[in-house]
Amino acid sequence: MAPERTTQTLVVLGAQWGDEGKGKIVDLLTDRADVVVRFQGGHNAGHTLVVKGEKTVLHLLPSGILHAGVECVIGNGVVLSMADLLKEIHELEAKGVELRGRVRISSACPLILPSHIALDQARESTLRGGDKIGTTGRGIGPAYEDKVGRRAIHLGLTRDEAKFSARLEELFDYHNFLLANYYRVATVELAKARDELLKQAGELRPMIADTVEILHGHRRAGRRILFEGAQGALLDIDHGTYPFVTSSNTTSGGAATGSGFGPLYLDRVLGVAKAYATRVGEGPFPTELFDATGEHMAKAGNEFGSTTGRGRRCGWFDAAAVRLATQINSISGLCLTKLDVLDGMESLKVCVGYRDAPSNSPAVESYGRLRPLYEELPGWRESTRGVRSVEALPANARAYIAFIEETVGAPVEIISTSPDREDTIVLRPPFG
Ligand code: GDP
Ligand code: IMO
Ligand code: MG
């Protein structure tokens, strides 16, 4: 009989609308990993790590970067702003983090160009009130459009200056035509952009690699690989609250396509969810609160975007939405973060379904009109901030977690009680 296979790969992803605390959890679990991989999104992500009170916000580098010796891979599914990646690298190096030799970037990453950013911002500013997406303005949507439209320039092409320059000129022609004639805004200067891009590419060159080959080498060597999602399931281009979504597959299938790691090599999927719900940007949010309770959550949870600084909208935990996220991602376990934010609340509501819902798919137009069905649970007076064992949690907090497990249909394996790496309860180690 074959020996039991222990878990070697784990996907960590957001089970709500992003900002669930993925960065903290990936950083924490990296002490058990050899490699951490980003597989989709770009610098629209903002992942916060707090280690002994010191805060680091990452946008492109995988959240394993603070662990010496761990390899950090940016997979082919990521749309890459070379300028922003370099900024992040320089900031970390200035803090004394040793990056040399352990950052690998797929040569197949489509580049985010300055014209993508101009297009993203021009589009947002011309959309009327209710149609605005509230993007991060980082060029993510236009860059993915070019990828699917088979016009994108891959990072690897920067190694051939002549070919790169010719393709850039063609693409700029197209982008500048849209900027000038459709959006009627300023165009982006080609020569300056080309020089800057080539300079950036020169600096990144030692890190450009065939990451598919590298990852399979690690797999064959039995190393532990952690795949780090960005955004969240309800922002997925196919399964999220379309069109108020991001432009990539944030769900677990994206880990396979965005890294070249076949789905059967992915052992477990950890869905990270806040103990309540937040959303930044526009779009439907059935359990959103517009009252003092929502304001309290925003204040207690310090709910301001890690990338744009925008205030996040807050609401009750939507177990129906997280149940859906569990199915579309094949979530094998949940991590519940920010439990401490609910301290001191008299009672807590959990959305268990919707009234008269013909469909509760976030991808349908009617999603925004859903009326949640709530169950109310008693809150707790005690502080859970910094609690590190399940026994030390108030009985009502434990009952709240048990109710979420049962309603969502997935076990809670990790509980987070403060931004700090150490303030975490690991009930079941996600790696074997
Ligand atoms: P990510 O995008 O999923 O990595 O999450 P963000 O970093 O954008 O947002 C999560 C925010 O919550 C950050 O400011 C974290 O430092 C913070 N955070 C994470 N876990 C906890 C927790 O358990 N309690 C509290 N109070 N804050 C947390
Ligand atoms: P992390 O990884 C929360 C949201 C934007 C907007 C929509 C589309 O930190 O969880 P985009 O710029 O991607 O075209 O914007 O998606 N959004 C996020 N919301 N967390 C994120 O990342 C997000 N990245 C994008 O606010 O509503
Ligand atoms: Mg974030």
XYZ file of C-alpha atoms and ligand atoms in Angstrom:
488
model
C 0.000 0.000 0.000
C 1.237 3.496 -0.821
C 2.183 5.558 2.255
C -0.319 8.252 3.228
C 0.539 11.465 1.438
C 1.090 14.435 3.734
C -0.048 17.859 2.624
C 2.606 19.611 0.612
C 0.621 22.341 -1.073
C -1.925 24.749 0.293
C -3.923 27.502 -1.357
C -4.813 30.431 0.922
C -7.465 32.712 -0.532
C -10.120 35.255 0.368
C -13.646 33.899 0.889
C -15.365 37.329 0.843
C -14.604 40.637 -0.934
C -10.892 40.849 -0.212
C -8.928 42.218 2.763
C -9.840 39.219 4.902
C -6.358 39.083 6.413
C -4.744 36.757 3.851
C -1.354 38.449 4.221
C -1.191 37.859 7.967
C -2.147 34.199 7.572
C 0.241 33.497 4.689
C 3.074 35.095 6.675
C 2.166 32.973 9.704
C 1.972 29.711 7.745
C 5.190 30.404 5.861
C 7.137 29.083 8.861
C 5.983 25.694 7.590
C 6.567 26.407 3.859
C 9.522 26.442 1.473
C 7.911 28.430 -1.335
C 5.137 31.044 -1.535
C 3.463 31.848 -4.860
C 1.245 34.725 -6.005
C -0.885 33.518 -8.924
C -3.288 36.300 -9.932
C -4.086 39.974 -9.516
C -1.435 42.623 -9.322
C -0.628 45.592 -7.126
C -4.348 46.172 -6.543
C -3.731 43.817 -3.621
C -2.609 45.153 -0.254
C -1.561 42.451 2.195
C -0.664 43.556 5.713
C 1.849 41.746 7.920
C 2.508 42.748 11.511
C 5.447 41.154 13.259
C 6.175 42.249 16.838
C 4.345 45.508 16.198
C 6.163 46.278 12.931
C 3.864 46.657 9.946
C 4.680 45.750 6.333
C 2.191 46.141 3.479
C 2.872 44.036 0.388
C 1.238 44.526 -3.004
C 3.113 42.177 -5.333
C 5.698 40.242 -3.375
C 4.322 37.077 -1.775
C 3.626 37.405 1.946
C 6.301 34.830 2.779
C 9.006 37.388 2.014
C 9.877 38.180 5.646
C 11.000 34.575 6.222
C 14.679 34.228 5.338
C 15.407 31.491 2.841
C 11.830 31.071 1.607
C 11.498 31.332 -2.171
C 8.906 33.835 -3.372
C 7.405 33.293 -6.807
C 5.295 35.656 -8.890
C 3.424 33.337 -11.237
C 2.293 33.855 -14.818
C -1.261 34.781 -13.729
C -0.087 38.032 -12.119
C -0.234 41.278 -14.113
C 3.030 42.991 -13.347
C 3.855 46.630 -12.774
C 7.647 46.522 -12.846
C 7.828 50.016 -11.320
C 5.714 49.021 -8.328
C 7.519 45.738 -7.812
C 10.872 47.535 -7.773
C 9.535 50.105 -5.315
C 8.464 47.289 -3.018
C 11.779 45.477 -3.388
C 13.751 48.649 -2.609
C 11.598 49.422 0.440
C 12.137 45.953 1.867
C 15.858 45.999 1.137
C 16.103 49.350 2.917
C 14.537 47.670 5.944
C 17.242 45.015 5.811
C 15.232 42.161 4.271
C 17.532 39.957 2.171
C 15.834 39.252 -1.159
C 18.718 38.251 -3.366
C 18.247 34.934 -5.134
C 14.855 34.173 -3.659
C 12.428 36.204 -5.778
C 11.435 34.516 -9.041
C 9.127 36.175 -11.548
C 7.469 34.341 -14.411
C 8.638 35.499 -17.824
C 4.989 35.053 -18.881
C 3.604 37.777 -16.584
C 1.735 40.322 -18.722
C 3.109 43.794 -18.041
C 1.027 46.656 -16.689
C 2.064 49.679 -18.747
C 1.567 53.360 -17.846
C -1.105 53.491 -20.568
C -3.094 50.735 -18.778
C -3.195 52.910 -15.696
C -4.312 55.924 -17.751
C -7.048 53.813 -19.369
C -8.270 52.425 -16.024
C -8.522 55.907 -14.552
C -10.076 57.445 -17.685
C -12.731 54.734 -17.786
C -13.616 55.125 -14.126
C -13.904 58.878 -14.426
C -16.259 58.682 -17.411
C -18.570 56.053 -15.900
C -21.693 57.521 -14.369
C -22.403 57.250 -10.597
C -24.044 53.825 -10.313
C -21.888 52.295 -13.033
C -18.529 53.115 -11.459
C -16.646 49.995 -10.345
C -14.476 51.821 -7.836
C -11.314 50.138 -9.110
C -7.980 50.681 -7.428
C -6.895 52.655 -10.513
C -3.813 50.455 -10.946
C -4.437 49.426 -14.575
C -5.501 45.888 -13.636
C -8.605 45.633 -15.870
C -6.985 47.037 -19.047
C -3.906 44.828 -18.566
C -6.037 41.682 -18.320
C -8.076 42.847 -21.329
C -4.885 42.944 -23.378
C -3.889 39.509 -22.089
C -7.189 37.966 -23.188
C -7.095 40.029 -26.377
C -3.682 38.452 -27.142
C -1.986 41.843 -27.309
C -0.201 41.802 -23.938
C 3.552 42.188 -23.626
C 5.080 39.516 -21.427
C 7.891 40.310 -19.025
C 10.174 37.894 -20.905
C 9.932 39.963 -24.076
C 11.909 42.752 -22.403
C 14.988 40.555 -22.972
C 14.753 41.365 -26.696
C 14.934 45.151 -26.851
C 14.070 45.486 -30.541
C 11.034 43.205 -30.412
C 9.889 44.725 -27.142
C 10.113 48.265 -28.561
C 8.173 47.316 -31.686
C 5.366 45.647 -29.705
C 5.252 48.527 -27.251
C 4.867 51.005 -30.085
C 1.958 49.031 -31.556
C 0.220 48.736 -28.208
C 0.757 52.406 -27.366
C -0.768 53.345 -30.723
C -3.884 51.475 -29.742
C -3.999 52.750 -26.139
C -3.324 56.346 -27.144
C -6.009 56.152 -29.804
C -8.519 55.155 -27.099
C -7.259 57.786 -24.658
C -7.372 60.620 -27.201
C -10.422 59.745 -29.263
C -12.692 57.763 -26.999
C -11.952 59.083 -23.514
C -10.661 62.470 -24.723
C -7.893 62.638 -22.162
C -4.119 63.103 -22.397
C -2.105 60.383 -24.145
C 0.998 58.691 -22.735
C 4.406 59.432 -24.223
C 5.981 56.362 -25.817
C 9.705 57.180 -25.746
C 9.774 58.063 -22.058
C 7.731 54.989 -21.126
C 9.965 52.689 -23.221
C 13.157 53.977 -21.623
C 11.754 53.598 -18.122
C 10.358 50.132 -18.804
C 13.644 48.886 -20.247
C 15.542 50.258 -17.279
C 13.165 48.546 -14.862
C 13.377 45.293 -16.817
C 17.168 45.460 -16.653
C 17.010 45.641 -12.892
C 14.538 42.748 -12.666
C 16.353 40.544 -15.217
C 18.112 38.234 -12.704
C 14.709 37.393 -11.218
C 12.950 36.534 -14.503
C 12.509 32.772 -14.749
C 10.541 29.812 -16.034
C 8.534 29.546 -12.838
C 6.506 26.544 -14.022
C 9.673 24.486 -14.268
C 10.921 25.809 -10.924
C 7.671 24.970 -9.118
C 7.570 21.441 -10.474
C 11.181 20.981 -9.395
C 10.081 21.915 -5.857
C 7.134 19.558 -6.122
C 9.322 16.664 -7.164
C 11.683 17.442 -4.284
C 8.725 17.226 -1.860
C 8.934 20.865 -0.792
C 5.954 22.659 0.758
C 4.360 25.225 -1.469
C 1.871 27.865 -0.384
C -0.265 29.615 -2.994
C -1.383 33.095 -1.934
C -4.604 34.451 -3.407
C -5.327 38.136 -3.821
C -8.758 39.800 -3.605
C -11.581 37.390 -2.700
C -14.089 34.899 -4.096
C -16.868 37.480 -4.511
C -14.558 39.646 -6.641
C -13.865 36.754 -9.047
C -14.373 37.663 -12.712
C -16.648 34.629 -13.267
C -18.250 34.018 -9.877
C -18.248 37.436 -8.209
C -20.704 40.312 -8.201
C -20.195 41.074 -11.888
C -19.472 43.710 -13.174
C -18.319 44.941 -9.754
C -15.409 42.525 -9.673
C -11.721 42.441 -10.417
C -10.472 41.073 -13.739
C -8.943 37.758 -12.679
C -10.005 34.396 -11.275
C -9.487 34.911 -7.582
C -10.881 31.442 -6.860
C -8.775 28.308 -6.385
C -8.817 27.357 -10.069
C -6.741 30.489 -10.594
C -3.983 28.938 -8.488
C -3.603 26.229 -11.123
C -3.793 28.402 -14.235
C -1.844 31.271 -12.700
C 1.113 29.113 -11.737
C 1.132 26.095 -14.054
C 0.462 23.704 -11.176
C -2.242 21.199 -12.163
C -5.308 21.033 -9.867
C -4.518 17.517 -8.617
C -1.297 18.849 -7.127
C -3.217 21.242 -4.883
C -3.846 19.443 -1.605
C -5.905 21.830 0.500
C -7.625 25.187 0.262
C -7.841 27.504 3.247
C -10.559 30.141 2.887
C -9.869 33.271 4.913
C -12.946 35.187 6.110
C -13.445 38.058 8.514
C -15.765 37.364 11.444
C -18.006 40.027 9.843
C -17.906 41.345 6.256
C -16.359 44.287 4.424
C -16.174 45.564 0.889
C -14.152 48.406 -0.638
C -15.237 50.006 -3.888
C -18.693 49.864 -5.442
C -21.077 46.945 -5.921
C -23.765 44.948 -4.110
C -23.275 43.901 -0.490
C -26.481 42.331 0.922
C -25.538 42.464 4.627
C -24.110 46.002 4.538
C -24.857 48.133 7.595
C -25.513 51.850 7.293
C -25.926 52.469 11.014
C -23.911 52.901 14.188
C -23.125 49.157 14.259
C -21.449 49.372 10.849
C -19.573 52.468 11.945
C -18.456 50.673 15.089
C -17.073 47.742 13.022
C -15.232 50.143 10.705
C -13.674 51.939 13.652
C -12.845 48.888 15.770
C -11.537 47.036 12.699
C -9.632 50.059 11.359
C -11.296 49.390 8.029
C -9.315 51.475 5.581
C -7.960 49.967 2.351
C -4.297 48.853 2.470
C -3.776 49.942 -1.157
C -5.916 53.032 -1.666
C -6.707 54.120 1.900
C -10.429 54.211 1.057
C -12.910 53.496 3.859
C -14.290 49.948 3.732
C -18.032 49.304 3.933
C -18.969 46.961 6.801
C -21.769 44.476 7.471
C -22.782 41.234 9.154
C -21.120 37.911 8.356
C -22.806 36.471 5.269
C -22.689 32.700 5.772
C -24.655 32.130 2.558
C -21.971 33.936 0.563
C -19.118 32.137 2.322
C -20.943 28.817 1.760
C -20.936 29.574 -1.945
C -17.253 30.545 -1.762
C -16.605 27.201 -0.049
C -18.108 25.334 -2.975
C -16.520 27.249 -5.845
C -13.086 27.080 -4.228
C -13.359 23.583 -2.693
C -12.408 25.182 0.615
C -11.266 22.443 2.990
C -10.938 24.683 6.033
C -11.684 28.232 7.130
C -9.612 30.830 8.871
C -11.727 33.338 10.773
C -9.980 36.674 11.286
C -10.711 39.842 13.266
C -12.815 38.081 15.889
C -11.628 40.748 18.349
C -13.434 43.455 16.362
C -16.759 41.993 17.544
C -15.815 42.275 21.250
C -18.365 44.106 23.376
C -21.253 43.890 20.945
C -24.588 43.056 22.565
C -25.702 40.623 19.856
C -24.485 39.486 16.453
C -26.360 38.642 13.289
C -25.353 36.057 10.709
C -26.979 35.899 7.289
C -28.035 32.281 6.727
C -29.850 32.746 3.413
C -32.015 35.205 1.514
C -35.768 35.872 1.406
C -37.587 34.881 -1.818
C -34.319 34.473 -3.715
C -34.692 32.988 -7.213
C -30.895 32.721 -7.260
C -28.256 33.656 -4.749
C -25.461 33.693 -7.275
C -23.419 36.889 -6.922
C -22.946 36.794 -10.693
C -26.596 37.655 -11.403
C -28.034 41.132 -11.769
C -30.576 40.593 -8.954
C -27.924 39.856 -6.307
C -27.978 43.438 -5.083
C -31.687 43.186 -4.254
C -31.396 40.127 -2.046
C -32.913 40.472 1.395
C -30.879 38.564 3.983
C -32.417 36.163 6.466
C -30.641 36.588 9.782
C -30.079 34.458 12.836
C -29.192 36.428 15.940
C -26.602 35.216 18.437
C -25.545 36.686 21.780
C -22.307 38.699 21.777
C -19.587 38.700 24.461
C -18.290 41.380 26.812
C -14.785 40.006 27.333
C -11.811 41.033 25.178
C -10.595 38.398 22.725
C -7.786 40.647 21.501
C -4.562 38.695 21.425
C -6.124 35.466 22.741
C -3.999 32.488 21.651
C -5.977 29.456 22.785
C -9.509 28.382 22.056
C -10.134 27.609 25.736
C -9.462 31.259 26.582
C -12.206 32.489 24.243
C -15.556 33.484 25.815
C -18.228 30.781 25.510
C -20.353 33.018 23.260
C -17.421 33.600 20.901
C -16.945 29.842 20.639
C -20.664 29.416 19.978
C -20.489 32.092 17.243
C -17.603 30.238 15.569
C -19.428 26.897 15.843
C -22.520 28.462 14.266
C -20.449 29.780 11.349
C -18.818 26.372 10.835
C -22.172 24.671 10.722
C -23.888 27.236 8.486
C -21.006 27.522 6.044
C -20.288 23.809 6.054
C -16.528 23.964 6.569
C -14.384 23.572 9.695
C -12.734 26.630 11.244
C -9.060 25.672 11.418
C -7.461 28.995 12.345
C -8.742 31.981 14.368
C -7.048 35.374 14.350
C -7.413 37.778 17.265
C -5.192 40.760 16.361
C -3.097 42.002 13.404
C 0.044 40.470 14.934
C 1.479 37.236 13.551
C 1.569 35.619 16.986
C -2.018 36.401 17.991
C -3.508 33.406 16.259
C -5.128 30.138 17.280
C -4.189 27.254 14.990
C -6.682 24.446 15.627
C -5.466 22.289 12.782
C -2.133 22.846 11.037
C -2.945 23.221 7.341
C 0.240 21.460 6.237
C 0.520 17.750 6.974
P -5.510 41.024 2.983
O -5.637 41.877 1.772
O -6.479 39.881 2.962
O -4.121 40.556 3.255
O -5.947 41.932 4.226
P -5.506 43.464 4.482
O -4.120 43.474 4.981
O -5.841 44.318 3.323
O -6.543 43.868 5.604
C -6.641 43.190 6.812
C -6.411 44.201 7.943
O -6.817 43.619 9.169
C -4.962 44.566 8.112
O -4.873 45.875 8.602
C -4.483 43.578 9.172
O -3.356 44.039 9.911
C -5.693 43.480 10.043
N -5.905 42.204 10.724
C -5.639 40.943 10.275
N -6.065 40.022 11.175
C -6.605 40.715 12.191
C -7.244 40.326 13.415
O -7.419 39.160 13.741
N -7.695 41.349 14.229
C -7.553 42.650 13.906
N -8.035 43.566 14.733
N -6.958 43.043 12.762
C -6.503 42.091 11.926
P -6.578 42.248 -1.465
O -5.672 41.225 -2.130
C -10.300 44.464 -1.631
C -11.651 45.767 -5.581
C -11.664 47.237 -5.898
C -12.835 47.293 -6.848
C -12.683 45.996 -7.650
C -11.985 46.158 -8.986
O -5.839 43.231 -0.646
O -7.671 41.555 -0.731
P -9.438 46.497 -9.670
O -8.480 47.587 -9.348
O -8.998 45.139 -9.222
O -9.878 46.503 -11.099
O -10.769 46.857 -8.821
O -11.957 45.116 -6.819
N -10.348 45.232 -5.125
C -10.089 44.875 -3.869
N -10.852 44.954 -2.774
N -9.084 43.905 -1.575
C -8.317 43.791 -2.676
O -7.162 43.094 -2.695
C -8.794 44.334 -3.893
N -8.298 44.415 -5.144
C -9.260 44.958 -5.899
O -11.888 48.000 -4.740
O -14.046 47.216 -6.143
Mg -5.909 43.898 1.277
